[in-house]
Amino acid sequence: MGHLRMGPKIRGVLKGSAPPTGGCGANRAAFQTLKNNGGRSIVGKKYVYMFSEGNKDMRELLGGKGANLAEMTKAGMPVPQGFTVSTEACTQYYNDGRQINDDIQQQIYDGLAKMEEICGKKFADPSNPLLVSVRSGARASMPGMMDTILNLGLNDTVVEGFAKFTNNPRFAYDSYRRFIQMFSDVVMELPKPEFEKIIDQVKEEKGVKQDIELTAEDMQELVRRFKAFYREKKGEDFPSDPKVQLMEAVKAVFRSWDNPRANVYRRMNEIPYDWGTAVNVQQMVFGNSGESSGTGVAFTRNPATGEKALFGEYLINAQGEDVVAGVRTPSPISHLKEDMPEVYNQFAEIADRLEKHYKDMQDMEFTIESGKLYMLQTRNGKRTAAAALKVAVDLVDEGMIDEREAVLRVEPKQLDALLHPQFDAAALKAAKVIGKGLAASPGAACGKVVFSAEDAKEWADRGEKVVLVRRETSPEDIEGMVVAQGILTVRGGMTSHAAVVARGMGTCCVSGCGEIEVDYDAKFFTLGGMTIKEGDYISIDGSTGNIYGQAIPTVEASISGDFGRFMEWADKARKLEVYTNADTPRDAKQGRSFGAQGIGLCRTEHMFFEGERIKAMREMIVADNTEDRKKGLAKILPYQQSDFEGIYEAMEGCPVIIRFLDPPLHEFLPTKEEDIKEIAGEMGISVEKLHAVIESLHEFNPMMGHRGCRLCVSYPEIAEMQTTAVINAAINVTKKGQYKISPNIMIPLVGEEKELKFVKDVVVATADKLIKESGIDMKYEVGTMIEIPRAALTADEIAKEAEFFSFGTNDLTQMTFGFSRDDAGKFLNYYYENKIYESDPFAHLDQKGVGKLVEMAVKLGRQTRPDIHLGICGEHGGDPTSVEFCHRVGLNYVSCSPFRVPIARLAAAQAAIKYPR
Ligand code: PEP
Ligand code: MG
C-alpha cells in the first residue's frame, strides 16, 4: 500500500499539536530601535545609581542584579560597593548608534569618583588600586548569556603597585593576565582559545600541568605574551588607561545584550529585546588571593529537588568564573563548615535572612577574601519544575506566602518537564548503569549521541532524538542544548553552565561525569568499559545522575502529590475553563487525566486516514455524482460514529466540540506516480481517471481554496453524514445511561453569516430528525470557528446563527498576516534577526493585530448573543502569554493539546490573579 503524503493542512495541524519551542512572548509588533524617549537623551536624567541609592523594586531600571545589590546594601550586608549604569543608559546607547554619550560618560566617571571615596581606594593608583568588575544585569536573569569583565583597572604600573600592596606578586600578575584575557575576549573579540593555547605553551615549557603550579614569573611571562599577541592581532597596544578600559567594558556589556546567544535565550524565555541590560561596576574582592580566599555559588534550597537545605559549591583560591565555567570541580558548600566555620555561619545566617526577606528561594554568589565574606549577588533562584512546586508548596506550609502567591511562583511552561515521560521502571531495572554524574536537571532522556551543538541541531532538524555530550558547555552551545533530549557533561558542578541552562529549559542534564574520556575528533567517548560512538544510543537520568549505554523506553507522568495540591490552588484561582484538542479517545483520556474540562476541538479529518477509512474517503472524493458520493460517505459513517462514541465516553459527559471536515480534498489523494497507480488499482478505477480527479482538485492556494465549510456548501451530504455520526453517537452513549450527551457541532472557516446558515440548516434538519426518531430529549448546539478576518469583522451577524465561537487562531493568524503557517518558517528567522518580529506569531498570539480582531469579535458576538460561549482552539490556547490575553479579553475557555492542559490551567490562574475580572 503506497504511503499517503499528508497535505500541508493536515501536516500543519499535526505538527501544530506539538508545543512550540523557540519564540518570544511579549507579542510586540515590529520595532527597529530600542524605545527611549523617541531616541533622544534627556539632559539631566539620571543614568547612574550608587548601590546605596537603589532598592529591590527598581529592577526595571537597575536590572535584577543591580536592584538586589542595592537591597543588600540597604540591609547592611557585606557587599563590595559600586554603582549601576541603568537599563535606560543601554537603550540610549543603542539609540545613539552604539555610543555612550558624553552625559552618560560623565555620570559614570562621577560614579567612579564616589566609589573611590566609599572604598577608600583610587582607580589607577599604584599604591592601593581600586579594581572593579563590570557585569551585566538585565531585568530578568539571563545566566551566562551576556558579558562580564573582572579585575579591571590594571596596567603595567598599577600591577606592580598591586603586587607590592598585596605582597603577593603571583596573585597580582595572575589577576592581570586574567584581565587581559577577558578584556581581549569580551571587549576586543579576540578568541579565548588563542589565549588558552598560550597558557598551554607556557605550561609545557615549564613542565607543569595545572595553572596553579605557575609562578609569579610565569604569570608575568603570560602577560608579556598576551600583550604581544594582542598587538599582533589588533595592530595597537593593549589599552593601558583604566578609564578607557572602563568605558570600553561598559560598552561591551551593552553590546552583549544583542549578541546571538542572548538573542536566542531571550526568544526562548520571552524576554523583550527593548528591555536592555544594566551594567554593574563593583569593587573587586579577590577569591584568588590565597588559601583563605575562595568563591562560590549557593541556593537556600536545592534547586533540583526543592529540599530545604543550603545547597551550593565553592572553590578555594579561585575567581567567580572558575565555578560557573565548570573548569575545576568545586566542593559542596557543607565542606565550608569545616574549612571556615565562621564564614560558613555568617553565610548561612545571611542566606536565611535573604530568603525571608524575598520570601523565595535565593541563588547567591559570594567571595571570601582573606577570610572575609562578601556577597556579590542574590536573586530568586532558577529551579526545576519539581523544585518550583515543592518550594511553592513548602513556602505556603511554612506560612511565608499564601496559596495565590504560590500559584504565581511556578512558570507555566516549566510544568512541561513534569508531564513528560520518565524511564519505564521495569526496563530501568534491567538496564546497566555505566557511569554516574551529578543529577543536574531531572527527567529522563534517551537519544543518539552527538558531540557538538552544531551536530545536535543538524540531527534534530532531520528528526533524530539526540543527547548532547560535551566536556563542558558554554553559552555558544545554546542552540544545540535547546534541541537535545538531554545533556551530558564531563566537567562542571550543579551550578555549571550546562546545569543552570538545562534546568531553565526543563531539559534533562547529567553533569560532571569525570570518568568519561571523550575524543571530539574521532567522535566517541568511553565510560565504564564501553566505547560509545556518535549515533549510538544512550540514556541519562537527570534525577539520579545515572548514565546507561543503551536506549531505555519511557513512560508517562501523572499529576499527584505536591503537583496535585498546587494545581488545585490554580484551579481555584482561574476564571477560564481549560479544554483539550483531541481527535481520538486516547488523546481525550490523556487530556482528561491532565484536567481538561472538555474537548474544544475534535478535528474529524484525522480519523479519515487509517486503514479502510481512507479508501472510503477516496471513493467519496472521486465520485462524480451525489449518489456515488453518498455511497462513499455511508461507508465512513460507522467509523466516525464509533470514534465519537469512544470520545464521549472518554470525556465522561464533559462538553465535546466536534469540528466538521476542514482540509482541501486533494490532501487525501496520492501525489507520487507509483502511489497513484497502486491506489487507482485498489479502487478499481483507471489511472487516467484518478489523474483527472487529482488534476481537477488542484488549487493554486489550497489554504484559501475549497476547504472548511465550503466543502459542505458544495456537498451538503458531507454535513449530513457528519451530523448523523455526531448525533447517533450521542444518542447511543446517552441511552447507555451513564452520561447525558449534548453535542456541539462546529463549522470551520466561515466568513459570512449566510454561509453558516446554509450549512447549519442541513445540520439542524438532520439532527432534529434523528433526535425525534430516538425519542430522547437531547440538546445540541451549532457554532463556528472564527478564523477568517471577515468572520471577526462581521461577528455580530455571524452570532445570529452561531451558538458559540471558537477562535481558530492558526488560520486567523495566517490570514491576518497574509503568510502561510506552513511556509513562514522559511523566512521568519530573517524577521527575528532584523528585529522586525520578536516572536513566532503562530506560537504567541499577535495581540496587536490578530488580538484586535479577537477582541472585536468578542464584543460583536456578545452584542448579538450575550450568553454566547467563547473560546480559542488554535495553538495559542496552550501558550501562557496568549492564555493571559484570552483571560483579559473575557473568553470562557481555552483549548490546547493534552500535554499543555496543565500549563494552560496554571497560566489561566496566574492571569486571573494578575488581572481580576
Ligand atoms: C485554527 O485554524 O486555529 C484551527 C484550530 O484549525 P486548524 O489548525 O485545524 O486549521
Ligand atoms: Mg483552522
mmCIF file of N, CA, C and O and ligand atoms in Angstrom, residues 9 659 662 707 749 785 787 808 810-811 821, ligand 2:
data_model
loop_
_atom_site.group_PDB
_atom_site.id
_atom_site.type_symbol
_atom_site.label_atom_id
_atom_site.label_comp_id
_atom_site.label_asym_id
_atom_site.label_seq_id
_atom_site.Cartn_x
_atom_site.Cartn_y
_atom_site.Cartn_z
ATOM 1 N N LYS A 9 -2.242 21.136 5.025
ATOM 2 C CA LYS A 9 -3.245 21.440 6.056
ATOM 3 C C LYS A 9 -3.156 20.411 7.176
ATOM 4 O O LYS A 9 -3.058 20.743 8.343
ATOM 5 N N ARG A 659 -15.548 19.355 15.201
ATOM 6 C CA ARG A 659 -15.453 20.227 14.039
ATOM 7 C C ARG A 659 -15.603 19.416 12.760
ATOM 8 O O ARG A 659 -15.003 18.352 12.614
ATOM 9 N N ASP A 662 -12.347 19.787 7.340
ATOM 10 C CA ASP A 662 -11.735 21.096 7.094
ATOM 11 C C ASP A 662 -10.731 21.157 5.938
ATOM 12 O O ASP A 662 -10.709 22.143 5.202
ATOM 13 N N ARG A 707 -12.060 24.382 0.958
ATOM 14 C CA ARG A 707 -11.892 23.696 2.237
ATOM 15 C C ARG A 707 -12.906 24.246 3.234
ATOM 16 O O ARG A 707 -13.652 25.170 2.931
ATOM 17 N N LEU A 749 -14.070 27.649 9.110
ATOM 18 C CA LEU A 749 -13.736 28.561 8.017
ATOM 19 C C LEU A 749 -14.913 29.372 7.481
ATOM 20 O O LEU A 749 -15.032 29.620 6.283
ATOM 21 N N MET A 785 -16.138 28.378 13.946
ATOM 22 C CA MET A 785 -14.813 28.889 14.256
ATOM 23 C C MET A 785 -14.727 30.305 13.705
ATOM 24 O O MET A 785 -15.300 30.599 12.653
ATOM 25 N N GLU A 787 -12.017 32.202 12.228
ATOM 26 C CA GLU A 787 -10.625 32.014 11.775
ATOM 27 C C GLU A 787 -10.355 32.724 10.455
ATOM 28 O O GLU A 787 -9.288 32.588 9.874
ATOM 29 N N GLY A 808 -10.119 30.185 15.866
ATOM 30 C CA GLY A 808 -9.112 29.332 15.238
ATOM 31 C C GLY A 808 -7.954 30.238 14.885
ATOM 32 O O GLY A 808 -7.824 30.727 13.755
ATOM 33 N N ASN A 810 -4.883 29.726 14.451
ATOM 34 C CA ASN A 810 -3.863 29.302 13.478
ATOM 35 C C ASN A 810 -4.202 29.921 12.130
ATOM 36 O O ASN A 810 -3.391 30.603 11.502
ATOM 37 N N ASP A 811 -5.437 29.669 11.685
ATOM 38 C CA ASP A 811 -5.839 30.253 10.409
ATOM 39 C C ASP A 811 -5.985 31.766 10.513
ATOM 40 O O ASP A 811 -5.621 32.492 9.593
ATOM 41 N N ARG A 821 1.064 29.372 7.332
ATOM 42 C CA ARG A 821 1.645 28.772 8.525
ATOM 43 C C ARG A 821 2.644 27.677 8.180
ATOM 44 O O ARG A 821 3.470 27.298 9.006
HETATM 45 MG MG MG B 2 -8.287 26.401 11.054
#
